[in-house]
mmCIF file of C-alpha atoms in Angstrom:
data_model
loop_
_atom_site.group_PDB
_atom_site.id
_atom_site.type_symbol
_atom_site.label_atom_id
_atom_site.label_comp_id
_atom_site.label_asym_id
_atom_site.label_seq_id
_atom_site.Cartn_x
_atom_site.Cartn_y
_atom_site.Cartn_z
ATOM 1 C CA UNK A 15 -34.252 14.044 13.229
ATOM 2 C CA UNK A 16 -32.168 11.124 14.125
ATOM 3 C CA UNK A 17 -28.854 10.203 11.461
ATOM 4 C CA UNK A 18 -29.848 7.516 8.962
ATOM 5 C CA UNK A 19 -28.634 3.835 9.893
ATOM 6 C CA UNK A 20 -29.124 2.955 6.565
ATOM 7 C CA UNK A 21 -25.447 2.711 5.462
ATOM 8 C CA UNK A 22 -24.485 1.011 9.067
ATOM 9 C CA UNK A 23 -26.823 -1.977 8.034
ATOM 10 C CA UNK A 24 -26.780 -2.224 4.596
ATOM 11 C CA UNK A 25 -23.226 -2.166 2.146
ATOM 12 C CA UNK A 26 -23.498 -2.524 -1.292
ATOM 13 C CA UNK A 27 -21.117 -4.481 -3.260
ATOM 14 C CA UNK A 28 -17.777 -2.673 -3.612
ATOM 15 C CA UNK A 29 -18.421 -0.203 -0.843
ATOM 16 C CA UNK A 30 -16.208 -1.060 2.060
ATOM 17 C CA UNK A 31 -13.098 -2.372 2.721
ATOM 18 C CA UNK A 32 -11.727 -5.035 -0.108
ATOM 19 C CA UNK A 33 -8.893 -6.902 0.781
ATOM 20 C CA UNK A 34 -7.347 -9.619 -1.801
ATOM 21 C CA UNK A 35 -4.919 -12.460 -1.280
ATOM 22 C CA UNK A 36 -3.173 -12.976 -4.736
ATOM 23 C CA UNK A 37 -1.794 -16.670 -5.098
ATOM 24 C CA UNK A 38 -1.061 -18.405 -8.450
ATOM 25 C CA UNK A 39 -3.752 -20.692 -8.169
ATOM 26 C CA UNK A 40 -6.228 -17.945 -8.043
ATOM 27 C CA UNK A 41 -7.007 -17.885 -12.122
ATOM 28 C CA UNK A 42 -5.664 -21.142 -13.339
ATOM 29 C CA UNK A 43 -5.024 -24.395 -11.790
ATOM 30 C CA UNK A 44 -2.107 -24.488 -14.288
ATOM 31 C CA UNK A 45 0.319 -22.359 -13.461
ATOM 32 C CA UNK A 46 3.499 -23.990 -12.437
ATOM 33 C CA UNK A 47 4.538 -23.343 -8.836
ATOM 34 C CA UNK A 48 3.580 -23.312 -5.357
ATOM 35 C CA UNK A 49 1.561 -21.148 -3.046
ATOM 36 C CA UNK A 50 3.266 -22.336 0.024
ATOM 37 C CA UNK A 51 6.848 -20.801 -1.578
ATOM 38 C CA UNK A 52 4.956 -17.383 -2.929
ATOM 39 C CA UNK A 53 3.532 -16.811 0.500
ATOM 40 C CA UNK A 54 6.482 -16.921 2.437
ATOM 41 C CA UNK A 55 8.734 -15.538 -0.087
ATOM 42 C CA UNK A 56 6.017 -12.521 0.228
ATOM 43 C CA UNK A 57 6.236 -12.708 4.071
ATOM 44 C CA UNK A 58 9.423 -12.971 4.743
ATOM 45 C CA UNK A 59 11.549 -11.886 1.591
ATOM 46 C CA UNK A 60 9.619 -9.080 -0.190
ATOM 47 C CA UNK A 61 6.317 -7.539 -1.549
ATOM 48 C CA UNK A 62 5.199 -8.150 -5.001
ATOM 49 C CA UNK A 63 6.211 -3.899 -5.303
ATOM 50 C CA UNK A 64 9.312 -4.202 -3.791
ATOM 51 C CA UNK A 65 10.620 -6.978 -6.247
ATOM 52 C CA UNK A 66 8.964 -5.052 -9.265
ATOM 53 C CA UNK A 67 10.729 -1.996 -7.325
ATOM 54 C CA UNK A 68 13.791 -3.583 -8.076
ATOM 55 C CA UNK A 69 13.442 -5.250 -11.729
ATOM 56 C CA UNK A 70 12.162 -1.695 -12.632
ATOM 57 C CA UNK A 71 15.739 0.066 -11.299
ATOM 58 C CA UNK A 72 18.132 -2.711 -12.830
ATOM 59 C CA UNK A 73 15.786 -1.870 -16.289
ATOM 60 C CA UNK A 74 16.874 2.070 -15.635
ATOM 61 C CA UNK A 75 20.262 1.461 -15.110
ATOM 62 C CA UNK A 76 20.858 -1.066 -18.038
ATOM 63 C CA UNK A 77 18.647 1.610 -20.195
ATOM 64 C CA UNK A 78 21.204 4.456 -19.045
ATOM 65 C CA UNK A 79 24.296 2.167 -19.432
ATOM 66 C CA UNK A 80 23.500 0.754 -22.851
ATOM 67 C CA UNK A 81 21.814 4.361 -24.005
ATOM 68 C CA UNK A 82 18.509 2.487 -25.084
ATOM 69 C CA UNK A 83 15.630 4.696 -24.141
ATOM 70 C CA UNK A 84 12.765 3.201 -22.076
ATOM 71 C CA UNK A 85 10.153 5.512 -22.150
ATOM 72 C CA UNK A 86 7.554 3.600 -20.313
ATOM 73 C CA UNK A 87 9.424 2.054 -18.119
ATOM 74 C CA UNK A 88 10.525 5.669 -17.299
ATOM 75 C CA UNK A 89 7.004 6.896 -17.197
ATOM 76 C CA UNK A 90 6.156 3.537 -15.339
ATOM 77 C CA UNK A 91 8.470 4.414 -12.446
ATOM 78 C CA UNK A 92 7.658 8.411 -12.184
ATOM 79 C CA UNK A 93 3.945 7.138 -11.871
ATOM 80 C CA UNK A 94 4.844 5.602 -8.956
ATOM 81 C CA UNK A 95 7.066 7.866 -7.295
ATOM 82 C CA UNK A 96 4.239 10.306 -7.911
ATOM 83 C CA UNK A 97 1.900 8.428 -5.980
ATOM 84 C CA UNK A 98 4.659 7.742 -2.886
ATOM 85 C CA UNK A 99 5.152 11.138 -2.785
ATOM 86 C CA UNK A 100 1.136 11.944 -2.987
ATOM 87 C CA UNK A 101 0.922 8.908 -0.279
ATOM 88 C CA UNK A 102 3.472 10.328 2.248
ATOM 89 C CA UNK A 103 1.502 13.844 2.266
ATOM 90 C CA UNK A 104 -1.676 11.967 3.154
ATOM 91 C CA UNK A 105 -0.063 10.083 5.447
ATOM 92 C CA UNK A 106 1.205 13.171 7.284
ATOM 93 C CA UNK A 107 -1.884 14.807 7.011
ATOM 94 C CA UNK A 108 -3.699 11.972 8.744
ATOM 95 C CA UNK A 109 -0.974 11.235 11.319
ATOM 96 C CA UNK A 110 -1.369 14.987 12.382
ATOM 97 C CA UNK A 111 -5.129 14.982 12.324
ATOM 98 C CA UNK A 112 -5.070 12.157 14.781
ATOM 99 C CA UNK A 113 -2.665 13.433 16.818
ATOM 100 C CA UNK A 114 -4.954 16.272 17.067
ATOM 101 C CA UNK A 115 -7.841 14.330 18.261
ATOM 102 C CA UNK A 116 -5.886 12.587 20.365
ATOM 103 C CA UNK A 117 -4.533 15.898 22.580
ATOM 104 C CA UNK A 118 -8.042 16.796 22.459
ATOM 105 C CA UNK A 119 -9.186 14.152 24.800
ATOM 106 C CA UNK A 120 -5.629 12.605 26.501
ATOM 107 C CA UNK A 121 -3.193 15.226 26.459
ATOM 108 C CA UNK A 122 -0.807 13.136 28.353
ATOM 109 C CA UNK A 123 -1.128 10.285 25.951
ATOM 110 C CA UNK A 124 -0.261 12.660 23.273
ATOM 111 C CA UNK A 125 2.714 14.072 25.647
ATOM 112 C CA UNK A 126 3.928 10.311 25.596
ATOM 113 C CA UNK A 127 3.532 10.085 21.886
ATOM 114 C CA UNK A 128 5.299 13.363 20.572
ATOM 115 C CA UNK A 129 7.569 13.148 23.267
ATOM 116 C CA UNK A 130 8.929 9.379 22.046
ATOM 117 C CA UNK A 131 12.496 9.832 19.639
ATOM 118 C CA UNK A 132 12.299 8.174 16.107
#
């Protein structure tokens, strides 16, 4: 019996990789601003995450500083360390698994690899 190709030829909507460029003029040819300036600040300044990152620490700290509790921003920010921390375990476990594969068929490429320092 010979593997289906079934799911090599056809994909059904949804079912492989989705990638999505998010500009401002993606809803509404109203919003105020530019494209141009959110790409590059995105390329060469920081991720939309990273700047949340940070407007969701200076929101901590003023909570903590003024004693005005923030529950969701609390909850908000241990969602997301939850899934980091989920994320680097996957990672690992995937970084191992190919390293695995790869001493299986070119132990000296894996030699070079695990022998390279940080």
């Amino acid at each position: 019996m010979y593997p289906s190709l079934f799911p090599y030829i056809f994909r059904a909507p949804f079912s492989g990789d989705v990638t999505q460029e998010i500009t401002p003029r993606f809803l509404s040819p109203d919003i105020k601003g530019s494209p141009e300036i959110e790409a590059r600040i995105l390329r060469e300044v920081a991720s939309y995450g990273k700047q949340l990152g940070k407007v969701l620490e200076a929101l901590q700290a003023l909570s903590e500083k003024t004693k005005v509790p923030l529950p969701e921003i609390d909850a908000l920010v241990a969602g997301v360390e939850r899934v980091k921390a989920e994320m680097k375990v996957t990672l690992r476990d995937e970084a191992e698994a190919a390293l695995t594969r790869l001493k299986a068929v070119d132990e000296a490429a894996w030699e070079e690899v695990v022998g390279r320092k940080g």
